Coordinates of C-alpha atoms in Angstrom, one line a residue:
M13 CA 89.2 111.0 173.5
V14 CA 90.5 114.6 173.8
F15 CA 93.5 113.4 175.8
I16 CA 94.4 110.8 173.1
G17 CA 94.1 113.4 170.4
V18 CA 96.5 115.7 172.3
V19 CA 99.1 112.8 172.7
V20 CA 98.9 112.0 168.9
T21 CA 99.3 115.7 168.0
V22 CA 102.4 116.0 170.3
V23 CA 104.0 112.8 168.9
A24 CA 103.3 113.9 165.3
A25 CA 104.9 117.3 166.0
A26 CA 107.9 115.7 167.6
T27 CA 108.4 113.3 164.7
S28 CA 108.1 116.3 162.2
A29 CA 110.8 118.1 164.2
V30 CA 113.2 115.1 164.0
L31 CA 112.6 114.8 160.2
M32 CA 113.3 118.5 159.7
R33 CA 116.5 118.5 161.8
P34 CA 119.6 119.2 159.6
R35 CA 121.7 116.2 158.8
P36 CA 125.0 115.9 160.7
A37 CA 128.0 117.1 158.7
L38 CA 130.5 114.5 157.4
F39 CA 132.9 117.4 156.8
A40 CA 132.6 121.0 158.0
P41 CA 136.0 122.7 158.2
R42 CA 136.5 125.9 160.2
L43 CA 137.2 128.7 157.8
S44 CA 136.7 131.8 160.0
G45 CA 138.4 133.8 162.6
P46 CA 141.5 136.0 162.3
D47 CA 142.7 137.0 158.8
R48 CA 145.4 134.5 157.7
L49 CA 146.7 132.3 154.9
V50 CA 145.2 128.8 155.3
T51 CA 147.3 127.1 152.5
N52 CA 148.4 127.6 149.0
E53 CA 150.1 125.8 146.0
F54 CA 153.5 126.4 147.5
A55 CA 152.5 124.1 150.4
H56 CA 151.4 121.5 147.9
W57 CA 154.7 121.4 146.2
N58 CA 156.9 122.2 149.2
P59 CA 155.2 120.7 152.2
R60 CA 158.4 120.4 154.3
T61 CA 159.8 123.8 153.6
P62 CA 160.0 126.0 156.8
G63 CA 157.2 128.6 156.8
T64 CA 154.9 126.6 154.6
H65 CA 151.2 126.7 155.5
V66 CA 149.9 123.1 155.2
S67 CA 146.2 122.4 155.9
R68 CA 145.0 119.1 157.4
D69 CA 141.7 119.7 155.5
W70 CA 142.6 121.1 152.1
D71 CA 145.1 120.6 149.3
V72 CA 145.4 123.6 147.1
T73 CA 147.3 122.7 143.9
S74 CA 147.0 126.1 142.3
G75 CA 146.3 129.5 143.9
S76 CA 145.9 130.5 147.6
L77 CA 143.2 130.1 150.3
F78 CA 142.8 132.8 152.9
V79 CA 140.5 133.7 155.7
H80 CA 139.6 137.4 155.3
R81 CA 136.9 139.2 157.3
D82 CA 135.7 135.9 158.8
V83 CA 135.1 134.1 155.5
A84 CA 137.2 132.1 153.1
W85 CA 138.7 134.0 150.2
T86 CA 140.9 133.3 147.2
G87 CA 142.6 136.6 147.4
V88 CA 142.7 139.0 144.4
P89 CA 143.5 136.7 141.5
D90 CA 146.8 137.2 139.6
A91 CA 149.1 135.3 137.3
T92 CA 152.1 134.9 139.5
V93 CA 153.2 131.8 141.4
P94 CA 152.9 132.5 145.2
D95 CA 155.7 132.2 147.7
A96 CA 155.3 130.4 151.0
G97 CA 153.2 133.1 152.6
S98 CA 151.4 134.3 149.4
S99 CA 152.7 137.7 150.5
R100 CA 153.4 139.2 147.1
S101 CA 151.0 137.2 144.9
T102 CA 148.1 134.7 145.1
G103 CA 148.2 132.7 141.8
S104 CA 144.5 132.4 142.3
S105 CA 143.5 133.2 138.7
V106 CA 143.8 129.5 138.4
F107 CA 142.4 128.2 141.7
R108 CA 142.2 124.4 142.4
M109 CA 141.3 123.0 145.8
T110 CA 140.3 119.5 147.0
T111 CA 139.7 118.0 150.3
R112 CA 142.4 115.7 151.6
R113 CA 139.6 113.1 152.3
R114 CA 138.8 110.9 149.4
D115 CA 135.8 109.1 150.8
F116 CA 132.8 111.2 149.6
G117 CA 130.4 109.2 147.6
D118 CA 126.7 109.9 147.8
V119 CA 126.8 113.4 149.4
A120 CA 125.5 116.9 149.3
V121 CA 127.8 119.9 149.3
S122 CA 126.5 123.1 150.7
L123 CA 128.1 126.5 150.8
R124 CA 127.4 130.2 150.6
L125 CA 129.3 132.0 147.8
R126 CA 129.9 135.6 146.9
N127 CA 131.4 136.2 143.4
L128 CA 133.3 139.5 143.6
G129 CA 134.2 139.7 139.9
L130 CA 136.2 138.4 137.0
T131 CA 139.6 139.2 135.5
G132 CA 141.0 138.9 132.1
A133 CA 144.6 139.1 133.1
G134 CA 145.2 135.7 134.7
R135 CA 147.4 132.7 134.0
A136 CA 144.9 131.7 131.3
A137 CA 143.0 133.9 128.8
A138 CA 139.5 135.0 129.6
S139 CA 136.9 132.3 128.7
E140 CA 133.2 131.7 128.9
I141 CA 133.7 129.1 131.6
D142 CA 135.4 131.6 134.0
G143 CA 133.8 131.6 137.4
V144 CA 133.3 129.2 140.4
H145 CA 132.9 125.4 140.2
V146 CA 132.4 122.5 142.6
F147 CA 134.3 119.2 142.3
L148 CA 132.5 115.9 143.1
R149 CA 133.9 112.4 143.3
W150 CA 137.3 113.8 142.4
Q151 CA 139.7 110.9 141.6
S152 CA 142.4 112.9 139.8
P153 CA 142.6 116.1 137.6
E154 CA 141.5 113.9 134.7
K155 CA 138.6 112.0 136.4
L156 CA 135.8 113.8 138.3
Y157 CA 132.4 115.5 138.1
V158 CA 132.4 119.3 138.1
V159 CA 129.4 121.6 138.6
S160 CA 129.8 125.2 137.4
L161 CA 127.8 127.4 139.9
N162 CA 128.8 130.8 138.3
R163 CA 130.1 131.2 134.8
R164 CA 131.0 134.2 132.7
D165 CA 128.5 133.1 130.1
G166 CA 125.6 132.9 132.7
L167 CA 125.1 129.2 132.8
I168 CA 125.0 126.5 135.5
V169 CA 126.6 123.4 134.0
V170 CA 127.1 119.8 135.2
K171 CA 130.0 117.9 133.5
K172 CA 131.9 114.7 133.8
K173 CA 135.6 114.5 133.0
L174 CA 137.3 111.3 131.9
P175 CA 141.0 110.5 131.1
G176 CA 142.2 110.9 127.6
G177 CA 141.9 114.1 125.7
E178 CA 143.2 117.7 125.3
A179 CA 141.7 119.3 128.4
N180 CA 144.6 118.9 130.7
G181 CA 144.8 115.2 129.9
G182 CA 141.0 114.6 129.9
T183 CA 137.8 115.1 128.0
Y184 CA 134.7 116.8 129.4
V185 CA 131.1 115.6 128.8
T186 CA 128.3 118.0 129.4
L187 CA 125.4 116.3 131.3
G188 CA 123.1 119.3 131.7
Q189 CA 123.0 123.1 131.8
V190 CA 120.6 125.9 132.5
P191 CA 120.8 129.7 132.2
S192 CA 121.6 131.5 135.4
L193 CA 122.8 135.1 135.6
V194 CA 125.5 135.7 138.2
P195 CA 124.6 138.2 140.9
Y196 CA 128.1 139.7 141.4
G197 CA 128.8 141.0 144.8
R198 CA 125.8 139.3 146.4
W199 CA 125.8 136.1 148.6
Q200 CA 124.2 133.0 147.0
A201 CA 123.4 129.7 148.8
F202 CA 124.1 126.5 146.9
R203 CA 123.4 122.8 147.6
V204 CA 124.8 120.3 145.1
R205 CA 123.8 116.7 145.6
I206 CA 125.2 113.6 144.0
A207 CA 123.8 110.1 144.3
T208 CA 124.0 106.7 142.6
S209 CA 120.8 104.7 141.9
G210 CA 120.0 101.3 140.5
G211 CA 121.8 100.4 137.3
G212 CA 124.7 102.7 138.1
L213 CA 123.0 105.9 137.2
V214 CA 124.6 109.0 138.8
T215 CA 122.3 112.0 139.4
I216 CA 123.5 115.4 140.3
T217 CA 121.1 118.2 141.4
V218 CA 121.8 121.8 142.0
A219 CA 119.8 124.1 144.2
R220 CA 120.3 127.8 144.4
N221 CA 118.9 129.9 147.3
G222 CA 116.7 126.9 148.3
R223 CA 115.2 126.2 144.8
E224 CA 116.3 123.3 142.6
V225 CA 117.5 124.7 139.3
L226 CA 119.1 121.8 137.5
S227 CA 119.1 118.0 137.6
A228 CA 121.4 115.9 135.4
T229 CA 121.9 112.1 135.2
D230 CA 125.0 110.3 133.9
D231 CA 123.8 107.0 132.4
G232 CA 127.3 106.0 131.2
G233 CA 126.4 106.6 127.6
E234 CA 129.4 108.8 127.0
G235 CA 132.0 107.0 129.1
A236 CA 131.6 105.1 132.3
A237 CA 129.9 106.9 135.2
I238 CA 132.2 107.6 138.1
L239 CA 130.9 105.4 140.9
A240 CA 133.8 105.4 143.4
P241 CA 134.0 107.9 146.3
G242 CA 136.5 110.7 145.9
A243 CA 137.3 114.2 147.1
V244 CA 135.2 117.3 146.8
G245 CA 136.5 120.7 146.3
L246 CA 136.3 124.1 144.6
R247 CA 137.7 125.5 141.4
G248 CA 138.0 129.2 140.3
D249 CA 139.0 130.5 136.9
N250 CA 139.9 134.2 136.6
C251 CA 137.5 134.8 139.5
D252 CA 137.8 136.7 142.8
F253 CA 135.4 135.0 145.2
E254 CA 134.5 134.3 148.9
F255 CA 132.7 131.4 150.5
T256 CA 131.5 130.3 153.9
G257 CA 129.5 127.5 155.4
F258 CA 131.1 124.7 153.4
R259 CA 129.5 121.5 154.6
V260 CA 129.3 117.9 153.3
T261 CA 126.4 115.7 154.4
R262 CA 125.0 112.4 153.3
A263 CA 122.8 112.8 150.2

């Protein structure tokens, strides 16, 4: 009887270890190593120009993406359009970056983020939404979900954007929000999960430093829910920030 008990205990422990094992990444780009420009908006608009930095993983439509001190970085945000090497300016006061892959449906996006501070002298005037945001199921600049992780007004917010309206060709619908002060200069760990359930409900949850802080569900009541897979990505507004450990796994 003692022998059987030991076997059961060992099997249970092994099963628990399997269940706790991190899920394999669907997407985990390497953003470390020597200081360098990864890509920028110049590459988006001029991909065949000599000296352009094109990334196989990322499409930056505004601003610049660097590796600096072994982490990813926007560079100091400014209001000037960057050249091929982002040598004189970054343009990153308006930072927009999506994955080249467009097949991310029910997924979880994890990253570590350090918000170095905000500016009021960017391409756009200072706003309460300034900060760092995650894109989910990005179909186009007019159709996507966006999760604000750090905002100037101290909120975490989940929104949907649909075509038609005055916000760069679209209209935002707020699905949920919660107060959350930004710890400027300190690393934060985020996990943002999106999943579709029966009836076409889309639920987005946000965990910060291992604790769930917000859950919001899109029931299609204010415009159809976005059910198709899309890109994921990051957005920055008048914000200087670093990130590392960007991973996409199954939800």
